[in-house]
């Protein structure tokens, strides 16, 4: 994350495009954070209880249902966010000049998938942790930032900050 940030900062410095990207990034991060933490807090204890009181198959079926419905909800919220992008950006970026607002609205469809991907990844990581399977979590934490940096770097010449937005989408921006 630090290397990606330094690379982008070196390319654009301070700009309305970067301001627009940061404002457009807020809604999917806040919504996914709220959904992820709420669902993790409810899902993990329920999974552990089912796993101990019934069989593993029942617990996994329950988890599959919850993750599926969480993904559907996140996708619907991402669609709503994209549909309401102009209003959301106006509310979150009142100080942005009109040109930056237009740019930010253009980033919303690129960044909205963060919502679904982050919610599902967070639930799966919590379940891996509850099941004592730490290798997938470690791998995603180790590889995610490099993928993000690589996508940003490869797409920079063609897409500029939109390449950064695409690089942020597969994984959490802090990762």
mmCIF file of C-alpha atoms in Angstrom:
data_model
loop_
_atom_site.group_PDB
_atom_site.id
_atom_site.type_symbol
_atom_site.label_atom_id
_atom_site.label_comp_id
_atom_site.label_asym_id
_atom_site.label_seq_id
_atom_site.Cartn_x
_atom_site.Cartn_y
_atom_site.Cartn_z
ATOM 1 C CA UNK A 1 0.000 0.000 0.000
ATOM 2 C CA UNK A 2 2.850 2.383 0.817
ATOM 3 C CA UNK A 3 4.629 1.733 -2.477
ATOM 4 C CA UNK A 4 1.410 2.265 -4.444
ATOM 5 C CA UNK A 5 0.723 5.500 -2.543
ATOM 6 C CA UNK A 6 4.251 6.778 -3.124
ATOM 7 C CA UNK A 7 4.057 5.886 -6.817
ATOM 8 C CA UNK A 8 0.729 7.675 -7.293
ATOM 9 C CA UNK A 9 1.870 10.696 -5.275
ATOM 10 C CA UNK A 10 5.011 10.886 -7.387
ATOM 11 C CA UNK A 11 2.945 10.823 -10.568
ATOM 12 C CA UNK A 12 0.211 13.341 -9.705
ATOM 13 C CA UNK A 13 1.240 15.208 -6.567
ATOM 14 C CA UNK A 14 -1.809 17.071 -5.377
ATOM 15 C CA UNK A 15 -4.547 17.247 -7.973
ATOM 16 C CA UNK A 16 -8.299 17.444 -8.298
ATOM 17 C CA UNK A 17 -8.193 13.973 -9.837
ATOM 18 C CA UNK A 18 -6.655 12.496 -6.708
ATOM 19 C CA UNK A 19 -9.122 14.414 -4.527
ATOM 20 C CA UNK A 20 -11.942 13.010 -6.660
ATOM 21 C CA UNK A 21 -10.593 9.464 -6.334
ATOM 22 C CA UNK A 22 -10.329 9.752 -2.550
ATOM 23 C CA UNK A 23 -13.886 11.110 -2.208
ATOM 24 C CA UNK A 24 -15.251 8.356 -4.487
ATOM 25 C CA UNK A 25 -13.427 5.746 -2.395
ATOM 26 C CA UNK A 26 -15.156 6.689 0.868
ATOM 27 C CA UNK A 27 -18.662 5.226 0.277
ATOM 28 C CA UNK A 28 -17.648 1.689 -0.705
ATOM 29 C CA UNK A 29 -15.121 1.539 2.148
ATOM 30 C CA UNK A 30 -17.536 2.794 4.796
ATOM 31 C CA UNK A 31 -20.437 0.607 3.658
ATOM 32 C CA UNK A 32 -18.284 -2.509 3.276
ATOM 33 C CA UNK A 33 -16.652 -1.884 6.645
ATOM 34 C CA UNK A 34 -20.018 -1.625 8.351
ATOM 35 C CA UNK A 35 -21.393 -4.740 6.628
ATOM 36 C CA UNK A 36 -18.231 -6.764 7.158
ATOM 37 C CA UNK A 37 -17.881 -6.021 10.849
ATOM 38 C CA UNK A 38 -21.581 -6.562 11.551
ATOM 39 C CA UNK A 39 -21.779 -9.838 9.676
ATOM 40 C CA UNK A 40 -18.481 -11.160 11.067
ATOM 41 C CA UNK A 41 -19.616 -10.435 14.612
ATOM 42 C CA UNK A 42 -22.785 -12.470 14.072
ATOM 43 C CA UNK A 43 -21.523 -15.177 11.713
ATOM 44 C CA UNK A 44 -18.404 -16.474 13.444
ATOM 45 C CA UNK A 45 -20.020 -17.368 16.798
ATOM 46 C CA UNK A 46 -22.995 -18.918 14.999
ATOM 47 C CA UNK A 47 -20.673 -20.981 12.793
ATOM 48 C CA UNK A 48 -18.599 -22.169 15.754
ATOM 49 C CA UNK A 49 -21.748 -23.090 17.697
ATOM 50 C CA UNK A 50 -23.230 -25.011 14.756
ATOM 51 C CA UNK A 51 -19.926 -26.732 14.070
ATOM 52 C CA UNK A 52 -19.773 -27.972 17.673
ATOM 53 C CA UNK A 53 -23.469 -28.739 18.240
ATOM 54 C CA UNK A 54 -24.245 -30.331 14.836
ATOM 55 C CA UNK A 55 -22.092 -31.638 12.035
ATOM 56 C CA UNK A 56 -19.655 -29.705 9.857
ATOM 57 C CA UNK A 57 -21.935 -30.056 6.828
ATOM 58 C CA UNK A 58 -24.780 -28.190 8.550
ATOM 59 C CA UNK A 59 -22.412 -25.453 9.691
ATOM 60 C CA UNK A 60 -20.965 -25.059 6.195
ATOM 61 C CA UNK A 61 -24.428 -24.986 4.613
ATOM 62 C CA UNK A 62 -25.392 -22.195 7.023
ATOM 63 C CA UNK A 63 -22.204 -20.275 6.211
ATOM 64 C CA UNK A 64 -22.784 -20.709 2.482
ATOM 65 C CA UNK A 65 -26.249 -19.223 2.812
ATOM 66 C CA UNK A 66 -25.054 -16.253 4.854
ATOM 67 C CA UNK A 67 -22.134 -15.510 2.527
ATOM 68 C CA UNK A 68 -24.412 -15.785 -0.518
ATOM 69 C CA UNK A 69 -26.991 -13.387 0.942
ATOM 70 C CA UNK A 70 -24.253 -11.016 2.087
ATOM 71 C CA UNK A 71 -22.816 -10.994 -1.436
ATOM 72 C CA UNK A 72 -26.250 -10.341 -2.941
ATOM 73 C CA UNK A 73 -26.849 -7.475 -0.492
ATOM 74 C CA UNK A 74 -23.417 -6.001 -1.212
ATOM 75 C CA UNK A 75 -24.006 -6.209 -4.966
ATOM 76 C CA UNK A 76 -27.370 -4.479 -4.609
ATOM 77 C CA UNK A 77 -25.779 -1.766 -2.481
ATOM 78 C CA UNK A 78 -23.002 -1.330 -5.077
ATOM 79 C CA UNK A 79 -25.639 -0.937 -7.800
ATOM 80 C CA UNK A 80 -27.521 1.598 -5.669
ATOM 81 C CA UNK A 81 -24.284 3.469 -4.953
ATOM 82 C CA UNK A 82 -23.479 3.612 -8.661
ATOM 83 C CA UNK A 83 -27.011 4.751 -9.500
ATOM 84 C CA UNK A 84 -26.868 7.503 -6.890
ATOM 85 C CA UNK A 85 -23.239 8.465 -7.545
ATOM 86 C CA UNK A 86 -23.965 12.104 -8.401
ATOM 87 C CA UNK A 87 -25.938 12.638 -5.191
ATOM 88 C CA UNK A 88 -23.451 10.713 -3.014
ATOM 89 C CA UNK A 89 -20.464 12.641 -4.375
ATOM 90 C CA UNK A 90 -22.292 15.943 -3.913
ATOM 91 C CA UNK A 91 -22.953 15.060 -0.264
ATOM 92 C CA UNK A 92 -19.463 13.748 0.486
ATOM 93 C CA UNK A 93 -17.452 16.249 -1.526
ATOM 94 C CA UNK A 94 -19.180 19.607 -1.113
ATOM 95 C CA UNK A 95 -15.847 21.406 -1.471
ATOM 96 C CA UNK A 96 -14.878 19.698 -4.710
ATOM 97 C CA UNK A 97 -14.945 21.929 -7.780
ATOM 98 C CA UNK A 98 -17.488 20.867 -10.444
ATOM 99 C CA UNK A 99 -14.782 19.251 -12.605
ATOM 100 C CA UNK A 100 -13.588 17.127 -9.663
ATOM 101 C CA UNK A 101 -17.167 16.073 -8.846
ATOM 102 C CA UNK A 102 -17.601 14.863 -12.414
ATOM 103 C CA UNK A 103 -14.358 12.911 -12.176
ATOM 104 C CA UNK A 104 -15.397 11.429 -8.805
ATOM 105 C CA UNK A 105 -18.760 10.310 -10.198
ATOM 106 C CA UNK A 106 -16.824 8.534 -12.974
ATOM 107 C CA UNK A 107 -14.745 6.638 -10.403
ATOM 108 C CA UNK A 108 -17.766 5.324 -8.479
ATOM 109 C CA UNK A 109 -18.591 2.469 -10.925
ATOM 110 C CA UNK A 110 -14.947 1.389 -10.859
ATOM 111 C CA UNK A 111 -14.758 1.439 -7.054
ATOM 112 C CA UNK A 112 -18.267 0.148 -6.216
ATOM 113 C CA UNK A 113 -17.223 -3.530 -6.587
ATOM 114 C CA UNK A 114 -14.987 -3.002 -3.542
ATOM 115 C CA UNK A 115 -18.200 -3.233 -1.582
ATOM 116 C CA UNK A 116 -19.010 -6.809 -2.594
ATOM 117 C CA UNK A 117 -15.452 -8.062 -2.807
ATOM 118 C CA UNK A 118 -14.477 -6.712 0.599
ATOM 119 C CA UNK A 119 -17.576 -8.062 2.354
ATOM 120 C CA UNK A 120 -17.145 -11.566 0.931
ATOM 121 C CA UNK A 121 -13.368 -11.579 1.506
ATOM 122 C CA UNK A 122 -13.825 -10.391 5.082
ATOM 123 C CA UNK A 123 -16.388 -13.094 5.843
ATOM 124 C CA UNK A 124 -14.255 -15.805 4.279
ATOM 125 C CA UNK A 125 -11.185 -14.616 6.207
ATOM 126 C CA UNK A 126 -13.151 -14.661 9.474
ATOM 127 C CA UNK A 127 -14.403 -18.162 8.728
ATOM 128 C CA UNK A 128 -10.926 -19.383 7.838
ATOM 129 C CA UNK A 129 -9.726 -17.964 11.127
ATOM 130 C CA UNK A 130 -12.572 -19.632 13.058
ATOM 131 C CA UNK A 131 -11.767 -22.943 11.355
ATOM 132 C CA UNK A 132 -8.050 -22.579 12.128
ATOM 133 C CA UNK A 133 -7.045 -22.270 8.476
ATOM 134 C CA UNK A 134 -4.594 -19.384 8.411
ATOM 135 C CA UNK A 135 -2.710 -19.992 5.152
ATOM 136 C CA UNK A 136 -5.360 -18.396 2.877
ATOM 137 C CA UNK A 137 -5.446 -15.308 5.080
ATOM 138 C CA UNK A 138 -1.664 -14.977 5.110
ATOM 139 C CA UNK A 139 -1.492 -15.451 1.343
ATOM 140 C CA UNK A 140 -4.098 -12.771 0.644
ATOM 141 C CA UNK A 141 -2.408 -10.305 3.004
ATOM 142 C CA UNK A 142 0.977 -10.961 1.396
ATOM 143 C CA UNK A 143 -0.103 -10.968 -2.255
ATOM 144 C CA UNK A 144 -2.873 -8.319 -2.267
ATOM 145 C CA UNK A 145 -0.696 -5.202 -2.034
ATOM 146 C CA UNK A 146 1.616 -6.447 -4.788
ATOM 147 C CA UNK A 147 -1.331 -7.128 -7.108
ATOM 148 C CA UNK A 148 -2.687 -3.650 -6.406
ATOM 149 C CA UNK A 149 0.699 -2.047 -7.093
ATOM 150 C CA UNK A 150 1.189 -4.097 -10.264
ATOM 151 C CA UNK A 151 -2.259 -3.178 -11.629
ATOM 152 C CA UNK A 152 -1.669 0.501 -10.850
ATOM 153 C CA UNK A 153 1.791 0.469 -12.426
ATOM 154 C CA UNK A 154 0.783 -1.460 -15.571
ATOM 155 C CA UNK A 155 -2.344 0.622 -16.203
ATOM 156 C CA UNK A 156 -0.876 4.013 -15.280
ATOM 157 C CA UNK A 157 0.276 5.080 -18.751
ATOM 158 C CA UNK A 158 -3.077 4.248 -20.326
ATOM 159 C CA UNK A 159 -5.508 5.118 -17.539
ATOM 160 C CA UNK A 160 -3.740 7.325 -14.982
ATOM 161 C CA UNK A 161 -5.675 7.554 -11.726
ATOM 162 C CA UNK A 162 -8.375 5.272 -13.127
ATOM 163 C CA UNK A 163 -5.658 2.605 -13.177
ATOM 164 C CA UNK A 164 -5.155 3.242 -9.474
ATOM 165 C CA UNK A 165 -8.904 2.880 -8.929
ATOM 166 C CA UNK A 166 -8.819 -0.435 -10.775
ATOM 167 C CA UNK A 167 -5.822 -1.482 -8.678
ATOM 168 C CA UNK A 168 -7.731 -0.729 -5.476
ATOM 169 C CA UNK A 169 -10.791 -2.759 -6.452
ATOM 170 C CA UNK A 170 -9.519 -6.356 -5.962
ATOM 171 C CA UNK A 171 -8.365 -5.777 -2.415
ATOM 172 C CA UNK A 172 -8.672 -3.452 0.492
ATOM 173 C CA UNK A 173 -6.867 -0.147 -0.037
ATOM 174 C CA UNK A 174 -4.945 -0.561 3.196
ATOM 175 C CA UNK A 175 -3.698 -3.948 2.047
#
